[in-house]
Coordinates of C-alpha atoms in Angstrom, one line a residue:
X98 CA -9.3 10.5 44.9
X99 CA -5.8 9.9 45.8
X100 CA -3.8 7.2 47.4
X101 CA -0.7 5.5 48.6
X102 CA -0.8 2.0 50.1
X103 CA 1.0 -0.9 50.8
X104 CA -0.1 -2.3 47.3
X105 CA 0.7 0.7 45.1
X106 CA 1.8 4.3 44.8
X107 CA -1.3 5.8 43.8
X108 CA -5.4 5.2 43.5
X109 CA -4.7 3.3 39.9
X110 CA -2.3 0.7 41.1
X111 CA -4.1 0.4 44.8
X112 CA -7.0 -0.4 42.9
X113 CA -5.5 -2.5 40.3
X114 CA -3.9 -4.6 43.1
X115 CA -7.0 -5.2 45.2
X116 CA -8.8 -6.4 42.0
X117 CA -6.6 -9.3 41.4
X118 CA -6.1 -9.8 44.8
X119 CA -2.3 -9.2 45.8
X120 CA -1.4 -8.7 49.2
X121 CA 1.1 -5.5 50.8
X122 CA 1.8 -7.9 53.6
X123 CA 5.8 -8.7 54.1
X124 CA 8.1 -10.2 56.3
X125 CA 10.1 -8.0 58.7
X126 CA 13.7 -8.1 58.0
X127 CA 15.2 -5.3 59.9
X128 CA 17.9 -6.3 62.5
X129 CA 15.5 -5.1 64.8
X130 CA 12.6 -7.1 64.2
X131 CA 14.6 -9.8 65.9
X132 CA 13.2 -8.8 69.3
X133 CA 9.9 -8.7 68.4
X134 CA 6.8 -11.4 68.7
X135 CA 5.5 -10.4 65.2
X136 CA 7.6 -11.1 62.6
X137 CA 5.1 -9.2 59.2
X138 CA 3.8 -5.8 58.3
X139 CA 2.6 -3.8 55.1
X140 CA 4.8 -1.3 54.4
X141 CA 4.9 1.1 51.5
X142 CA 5.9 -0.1 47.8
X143 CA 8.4 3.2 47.4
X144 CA 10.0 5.4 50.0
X145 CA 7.3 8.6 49.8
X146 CA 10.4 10.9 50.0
X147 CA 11.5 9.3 47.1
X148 CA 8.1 11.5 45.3
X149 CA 9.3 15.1 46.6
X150 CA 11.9 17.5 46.8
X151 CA 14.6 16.6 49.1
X152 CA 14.2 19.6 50.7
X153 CA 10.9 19.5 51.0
X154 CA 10.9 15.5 52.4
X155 CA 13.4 16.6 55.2
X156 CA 10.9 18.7 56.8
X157 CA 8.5 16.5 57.2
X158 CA 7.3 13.4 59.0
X159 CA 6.6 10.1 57.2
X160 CA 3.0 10.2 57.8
X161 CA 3.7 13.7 56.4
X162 CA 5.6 13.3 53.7
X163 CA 2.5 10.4 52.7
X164 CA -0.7 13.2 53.0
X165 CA 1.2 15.3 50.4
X166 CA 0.9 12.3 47.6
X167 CA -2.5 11.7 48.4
X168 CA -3.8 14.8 48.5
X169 CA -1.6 16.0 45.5
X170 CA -3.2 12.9 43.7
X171 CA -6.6 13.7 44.8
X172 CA -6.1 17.6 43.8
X173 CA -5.2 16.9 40.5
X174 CA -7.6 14.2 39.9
X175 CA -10.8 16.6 40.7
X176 CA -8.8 18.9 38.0
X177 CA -7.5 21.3 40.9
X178 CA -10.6 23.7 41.2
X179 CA -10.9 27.0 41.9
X180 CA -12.5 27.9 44.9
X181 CA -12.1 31.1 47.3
X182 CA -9.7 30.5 50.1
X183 CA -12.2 30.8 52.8
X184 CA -14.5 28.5 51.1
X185 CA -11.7 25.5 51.5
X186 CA -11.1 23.3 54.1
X187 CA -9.1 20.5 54.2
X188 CA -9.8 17.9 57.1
X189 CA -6.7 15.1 57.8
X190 CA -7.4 12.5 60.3
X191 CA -4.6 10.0 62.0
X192 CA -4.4 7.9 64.8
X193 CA -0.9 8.3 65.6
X194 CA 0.5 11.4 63.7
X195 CA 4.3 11.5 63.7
X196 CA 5.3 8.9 66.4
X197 CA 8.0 8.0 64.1
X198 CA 9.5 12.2 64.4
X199 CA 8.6 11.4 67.7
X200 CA 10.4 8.5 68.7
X201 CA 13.2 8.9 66.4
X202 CA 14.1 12.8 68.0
X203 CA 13.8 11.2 71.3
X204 CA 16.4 8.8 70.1
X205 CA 18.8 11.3 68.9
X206 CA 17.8 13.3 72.3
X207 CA 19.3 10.9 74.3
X208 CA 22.2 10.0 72.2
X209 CA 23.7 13.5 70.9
X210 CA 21.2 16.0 72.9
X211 CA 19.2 19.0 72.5
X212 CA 21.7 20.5 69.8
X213 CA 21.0 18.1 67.1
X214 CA 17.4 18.1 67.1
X215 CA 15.4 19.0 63.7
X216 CA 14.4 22.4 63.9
X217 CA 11.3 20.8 62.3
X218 CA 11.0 18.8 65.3
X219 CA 7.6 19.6 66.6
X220 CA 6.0 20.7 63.4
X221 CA 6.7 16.9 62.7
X222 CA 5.2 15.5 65.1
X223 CA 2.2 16.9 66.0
X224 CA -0.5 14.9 64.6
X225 CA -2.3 18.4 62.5
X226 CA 0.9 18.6 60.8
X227 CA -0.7 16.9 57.8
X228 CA -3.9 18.8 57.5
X229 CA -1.3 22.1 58.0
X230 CA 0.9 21.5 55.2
X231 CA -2.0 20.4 52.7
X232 CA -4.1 23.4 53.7
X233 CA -0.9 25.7 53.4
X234 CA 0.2 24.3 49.7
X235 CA -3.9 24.7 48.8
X236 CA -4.3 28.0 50.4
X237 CA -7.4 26.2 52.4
X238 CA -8.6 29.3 54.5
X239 CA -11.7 27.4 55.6
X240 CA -10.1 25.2 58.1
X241 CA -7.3 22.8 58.9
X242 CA -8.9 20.0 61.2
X243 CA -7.3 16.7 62.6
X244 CA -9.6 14.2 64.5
X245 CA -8.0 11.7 65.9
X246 CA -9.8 8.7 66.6
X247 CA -7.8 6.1 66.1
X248 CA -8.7 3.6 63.2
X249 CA -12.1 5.4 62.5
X250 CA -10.0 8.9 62.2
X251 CA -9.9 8.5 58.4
X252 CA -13.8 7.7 58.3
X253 CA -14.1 10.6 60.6
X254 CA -12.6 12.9 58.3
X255 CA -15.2 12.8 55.6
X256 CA -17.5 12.7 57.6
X257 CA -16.4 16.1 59.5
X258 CA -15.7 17.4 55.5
X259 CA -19.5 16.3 54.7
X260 CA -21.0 18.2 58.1
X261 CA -18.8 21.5 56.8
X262 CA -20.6 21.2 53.2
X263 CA -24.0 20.6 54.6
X264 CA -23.5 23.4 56.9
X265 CA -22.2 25.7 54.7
X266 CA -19.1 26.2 55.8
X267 CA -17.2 24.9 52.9
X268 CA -17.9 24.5 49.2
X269 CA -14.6 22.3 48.9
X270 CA -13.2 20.0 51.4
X271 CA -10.2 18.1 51.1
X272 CA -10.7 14.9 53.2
X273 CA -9.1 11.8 54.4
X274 CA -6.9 9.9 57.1
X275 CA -2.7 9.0 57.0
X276 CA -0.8 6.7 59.2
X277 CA 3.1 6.6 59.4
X278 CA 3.8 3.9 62.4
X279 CA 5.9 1.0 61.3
X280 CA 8.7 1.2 64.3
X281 CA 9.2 -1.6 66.7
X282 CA 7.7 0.3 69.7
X283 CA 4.6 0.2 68.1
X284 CA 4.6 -2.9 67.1
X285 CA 5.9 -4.0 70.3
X286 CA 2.9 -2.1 71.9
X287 CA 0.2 -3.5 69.4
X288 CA 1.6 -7.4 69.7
X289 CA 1.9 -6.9 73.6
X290 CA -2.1 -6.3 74.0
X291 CA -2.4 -9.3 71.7
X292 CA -3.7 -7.1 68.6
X293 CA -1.4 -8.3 66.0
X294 CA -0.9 -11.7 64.1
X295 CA 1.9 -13.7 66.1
X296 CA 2.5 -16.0 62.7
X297 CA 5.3 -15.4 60.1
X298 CA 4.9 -18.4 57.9
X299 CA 3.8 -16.9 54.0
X300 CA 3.4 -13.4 55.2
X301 CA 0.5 -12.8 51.9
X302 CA -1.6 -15.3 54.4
X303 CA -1.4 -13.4 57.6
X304 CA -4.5 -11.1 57.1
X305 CA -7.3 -12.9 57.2
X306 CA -10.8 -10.9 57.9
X307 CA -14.1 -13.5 58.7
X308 CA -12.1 -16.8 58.3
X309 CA -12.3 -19.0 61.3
X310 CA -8.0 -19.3 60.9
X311 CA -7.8 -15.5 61.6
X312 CA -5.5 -14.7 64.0
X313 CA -4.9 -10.7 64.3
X314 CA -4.6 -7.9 62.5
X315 CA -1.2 -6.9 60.0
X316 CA -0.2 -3.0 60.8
X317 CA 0.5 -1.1 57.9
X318 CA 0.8 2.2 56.5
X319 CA -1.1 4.5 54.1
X320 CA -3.1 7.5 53.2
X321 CA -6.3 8.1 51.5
X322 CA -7.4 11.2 50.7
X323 CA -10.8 12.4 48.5
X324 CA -11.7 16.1 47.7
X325 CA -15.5 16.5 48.5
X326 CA -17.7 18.7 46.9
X327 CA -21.3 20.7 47.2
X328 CA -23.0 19.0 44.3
X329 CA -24.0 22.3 42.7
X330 CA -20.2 23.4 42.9
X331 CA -19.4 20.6 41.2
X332 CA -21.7 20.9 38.6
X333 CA -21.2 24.4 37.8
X334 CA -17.6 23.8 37.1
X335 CA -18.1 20.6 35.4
X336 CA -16.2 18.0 37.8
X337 CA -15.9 14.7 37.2
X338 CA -17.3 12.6 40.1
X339 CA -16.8 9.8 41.1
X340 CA -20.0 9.3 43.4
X341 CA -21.8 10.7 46.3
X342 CA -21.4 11.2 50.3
X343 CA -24.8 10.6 50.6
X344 CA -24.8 10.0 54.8
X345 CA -22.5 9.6 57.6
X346 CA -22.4 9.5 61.3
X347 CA -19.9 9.8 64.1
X348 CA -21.1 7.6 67.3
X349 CA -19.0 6.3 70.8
X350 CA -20.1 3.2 72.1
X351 CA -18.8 4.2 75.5
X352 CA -18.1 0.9 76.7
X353 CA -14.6 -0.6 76.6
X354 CA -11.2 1.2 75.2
X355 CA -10.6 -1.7 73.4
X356 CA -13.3 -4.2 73.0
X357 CA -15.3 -3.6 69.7
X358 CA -19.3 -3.1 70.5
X359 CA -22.1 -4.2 68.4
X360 CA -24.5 -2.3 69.8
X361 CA -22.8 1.1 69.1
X362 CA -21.6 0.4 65.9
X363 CA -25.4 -0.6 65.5
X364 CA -26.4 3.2 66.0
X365 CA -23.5 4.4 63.9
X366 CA -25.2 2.8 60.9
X367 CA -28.5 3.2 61.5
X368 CA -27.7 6.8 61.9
X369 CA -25.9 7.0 58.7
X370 CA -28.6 5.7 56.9
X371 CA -30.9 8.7 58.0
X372 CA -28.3 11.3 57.1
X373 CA -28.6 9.8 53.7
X374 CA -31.8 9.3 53.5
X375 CA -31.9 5.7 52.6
X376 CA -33.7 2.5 54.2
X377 CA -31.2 -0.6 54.9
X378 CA -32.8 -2.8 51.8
X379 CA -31.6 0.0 49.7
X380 CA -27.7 -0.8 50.6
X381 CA -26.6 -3.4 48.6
X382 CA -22.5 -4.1 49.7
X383 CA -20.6 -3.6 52.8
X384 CA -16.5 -2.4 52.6
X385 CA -16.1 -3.9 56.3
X386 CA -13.3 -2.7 59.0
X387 CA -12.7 -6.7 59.6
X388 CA -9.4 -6.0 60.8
X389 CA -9.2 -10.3 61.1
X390 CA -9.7 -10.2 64.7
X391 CA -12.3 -12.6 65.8
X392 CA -14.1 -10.4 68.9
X393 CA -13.9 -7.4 66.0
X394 CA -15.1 -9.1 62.7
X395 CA -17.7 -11.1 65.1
X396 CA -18.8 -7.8 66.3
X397 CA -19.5 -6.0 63.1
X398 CA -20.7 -8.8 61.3
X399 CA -23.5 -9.1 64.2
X400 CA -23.9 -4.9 63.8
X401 CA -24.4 -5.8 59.9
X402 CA -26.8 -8.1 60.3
X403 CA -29.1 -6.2 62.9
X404 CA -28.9 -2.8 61.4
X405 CA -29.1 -3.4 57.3
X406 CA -30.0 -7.1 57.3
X407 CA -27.8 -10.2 55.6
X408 CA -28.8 -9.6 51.8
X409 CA -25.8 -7.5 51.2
X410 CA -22.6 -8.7 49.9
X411 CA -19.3 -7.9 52.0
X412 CA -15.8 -7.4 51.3
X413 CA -12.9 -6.5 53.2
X414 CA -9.4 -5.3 52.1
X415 CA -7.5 -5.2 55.0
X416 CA -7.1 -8.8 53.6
X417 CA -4.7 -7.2 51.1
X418 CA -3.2 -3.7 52.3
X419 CA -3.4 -4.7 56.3
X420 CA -4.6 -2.3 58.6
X421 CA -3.7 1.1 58.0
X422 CA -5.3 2.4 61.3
X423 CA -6.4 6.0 60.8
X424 CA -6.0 5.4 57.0
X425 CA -7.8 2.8 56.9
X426 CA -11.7 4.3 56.3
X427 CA -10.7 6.5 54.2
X428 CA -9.3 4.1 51.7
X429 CA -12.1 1.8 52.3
X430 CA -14.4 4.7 51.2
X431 CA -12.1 5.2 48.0
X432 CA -12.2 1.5 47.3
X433 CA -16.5 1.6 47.8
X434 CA -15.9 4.4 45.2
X435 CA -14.4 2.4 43.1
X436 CA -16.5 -0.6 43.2
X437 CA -20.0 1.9 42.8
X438 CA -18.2 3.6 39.5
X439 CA -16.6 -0.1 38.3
X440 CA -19.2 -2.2 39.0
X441 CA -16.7 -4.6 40.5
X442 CA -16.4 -6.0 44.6
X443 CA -12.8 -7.4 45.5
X444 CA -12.9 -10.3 47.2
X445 CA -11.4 -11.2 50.2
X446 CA -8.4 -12.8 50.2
X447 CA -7.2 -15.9 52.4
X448 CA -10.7 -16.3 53.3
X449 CA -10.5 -20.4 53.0
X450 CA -13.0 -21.7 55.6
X451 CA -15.4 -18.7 56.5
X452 CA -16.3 -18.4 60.0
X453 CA -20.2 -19.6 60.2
X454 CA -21.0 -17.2 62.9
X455 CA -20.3 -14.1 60.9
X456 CA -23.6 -14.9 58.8
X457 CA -23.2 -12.5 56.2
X458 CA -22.4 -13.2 52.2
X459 CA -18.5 -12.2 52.1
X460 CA -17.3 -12.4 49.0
X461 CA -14.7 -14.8 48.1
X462 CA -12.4 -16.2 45.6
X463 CA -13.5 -14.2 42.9
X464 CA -14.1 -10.5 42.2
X465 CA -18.3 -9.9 42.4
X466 CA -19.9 -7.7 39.5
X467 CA -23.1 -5.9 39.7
X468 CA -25.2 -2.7 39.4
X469 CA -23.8 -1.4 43.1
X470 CA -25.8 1.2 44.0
X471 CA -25.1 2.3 47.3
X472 CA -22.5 0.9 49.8
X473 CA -21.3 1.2 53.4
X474 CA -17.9 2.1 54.7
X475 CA -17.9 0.9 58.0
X476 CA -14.6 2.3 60.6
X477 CA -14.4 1.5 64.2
X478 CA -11.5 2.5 66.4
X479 CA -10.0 2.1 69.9
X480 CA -11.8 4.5 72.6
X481 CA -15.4 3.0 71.5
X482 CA -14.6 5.5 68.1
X483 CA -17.7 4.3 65.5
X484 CA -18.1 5.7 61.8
X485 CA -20.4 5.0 59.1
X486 CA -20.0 6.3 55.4
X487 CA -22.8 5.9 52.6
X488 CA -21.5 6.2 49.3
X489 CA -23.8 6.2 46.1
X490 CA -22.8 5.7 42.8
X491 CA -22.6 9.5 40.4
X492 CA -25.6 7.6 38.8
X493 CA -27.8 8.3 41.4

């Protein structure tokens, strides 16, 4: 596993932070948050470039520069295995990709012109740039893929690394989602379609999945990034793991590019359950998209209840990092990880008078231990984009 979010540099400290329930959520004090109608975001905790060469950061993005730490992380944590070229793929997923490159070369475009444009210009910001590098610094023959799916691109991402291994395709598969967007266009954008939190006041208190004061989501930035495994790979070279892929699925709920649909994020879950081969009373926790929208959290919450039932206990962390969009399932599937191997569920911060229509047990004010077994990781994005993850424990 490997990380960077808004509450730490790495899987330890992301971890660490959710557990005792700190928020990544700050106030924007750029000159140029002055023209905007949101006023908080969840940035990083160190500049990523700040982690590589200098040489190496200048050729690359933000959202770039943050799928190298991850993956190196993640690379190193599964004790960097050896696998043949071909037989490693490495899958990247991002809603955005490098809008920042993007709008920044356009800037300097207009101002200076063609002439003083990066000659890593496009390579930074076409959204496979990520997958690209990390495939070219593993030597990953066996693929370089980049769905983009908005917030469910992450999710996506292991769940294309899982179909790869299953099809055998892959024996290793370097998986997970990135998202570089914090600029004020995008946060124009986001805030103009009434997406984002208007309020400013104690920016920690912002986020707020499932409680009836919610008011919008709080963008932020991130990458998550796991290396997945065919078990008997695994086993035959020892590896440490953390837990099991058991199931996934990859719906669209055709319906609205927006609007969030219970009824297809219904058949996303149900589905997932089949591909791991597991009944709904055999899930016992939910790591929720929530994003602390109320058509969105209502939405899922009614999809939880239909498709697995209300006995299983809920969190939410985009409570504490914000929403890292195409990030965002892939840390959540890191943090159900966590929770399987710890035995511990965060709970949901600034959740102070719980909405009763969710009708589901979110956990709140403390942390919630148990024998976790299984879990969901649920990742729903723009476009009617619906993932569902099943994660066991290594136990099992």
């Amino acid at each position: 596993m490997g990380a960077i979010t808004p509450l730490g540099a790495d899987v330890e400290a992301s971890w660490s932070a959710m557990l005792a329930g700190a928020s990544g959520v700050t106030a924007l004090e750029e000159e140029w948050a002055e023209r905007l109608t949101v006023g908080v975001a969840a940035g990083l905790p160190v500049d990523p470039a700040s982690l590589m060469s200098r040489v190496e950061a200048r050729k690359l993005d933000r959202c770039e520069q943050i799928a190298m730490i991850g993956s190196r992380e993640a690379w190193r944590d599964a004790g960097s295995p050896e696998v043949a070229p071909e037989r490693l793929a490495v899958v990247l997923g991002t809603g955005t990709g490098g809008v920042l490159s993007t709008l920044g070369q356009d800037d300097l475009f207009e101002e200076s012109g063609g002439r003083r444009l990066s000659p890593y210009a496009v390579p930074m910001l076409m959204p496979n740039g990520p997958a690209a590098w990390v495939s070219m610094e593993l030597g990953a023959r066996g693929g370089a893929r980049t769905p983009v799916s908005a917030c469910a691109s992450g999710a996506e991402a292991l769940a294309m690394g899982l179909d790869l291994i299953r099809a055998g395709r892959a024996d290793v598969v370097v998986a997970g989602g990135v998202e570089a967007c914090l600029h004020p266009f995008t946060l124009a954008a986001f805030a103009q379609m009434k997406a984002l939190s208007p309020r400013t006041e104690e920016p920690a208190a912002v986020s707020r999945p499932f409680d009836v004061d919610r008011s919008g989501f709080v963008m932020a930035e991130g990458a998550g990034v796991v290396v997945l495994e065919r078990a008997d790979f695994a086993r035959a070279r020892g590896a440490r793991v953390h837990g099991a892929l058991a199931g996934a699925s990859v719906t669209s709920s055709a319906h609205h590019i927006t609007a969030s649909d219970a009824d297809g994020q219904i058949v996303a879950i149900e589905d997932a359950l089949r591909s791991a081969g597991l009944a709904p009373g055999d899930l016992d926790h939910v790591h929720a998209h929530a994003t602390s929208t109320e058509s969105g959290d209502l939405a899922e919450a009614e999809a939880v209840r239909r498709a697995v039932g209300d006995h299983v206990a809920v969190t939410a962390t985009k409570s504490m990092t914000g929403h890292m969009l195409g990030a965002s399932g892939a840390v959540a599937a890191i943090a159900a990880l966590l929770t399987l191997r710890e035995g511990r569920l965060p709970a949901v911060r600034n959740l102070d008078d719980p909405d009763p229509a969710v009708g589901l047990d979110v956990v709140r004010g403390e942390n919630r231990a148990g024998d976790w077994r299984a879990g969901l990781v649920n990742a729903f994005g723009f476009g009617g984009h619906n993932v569902s993850l099943v994660l066991t424990g290594s136990r099992g």
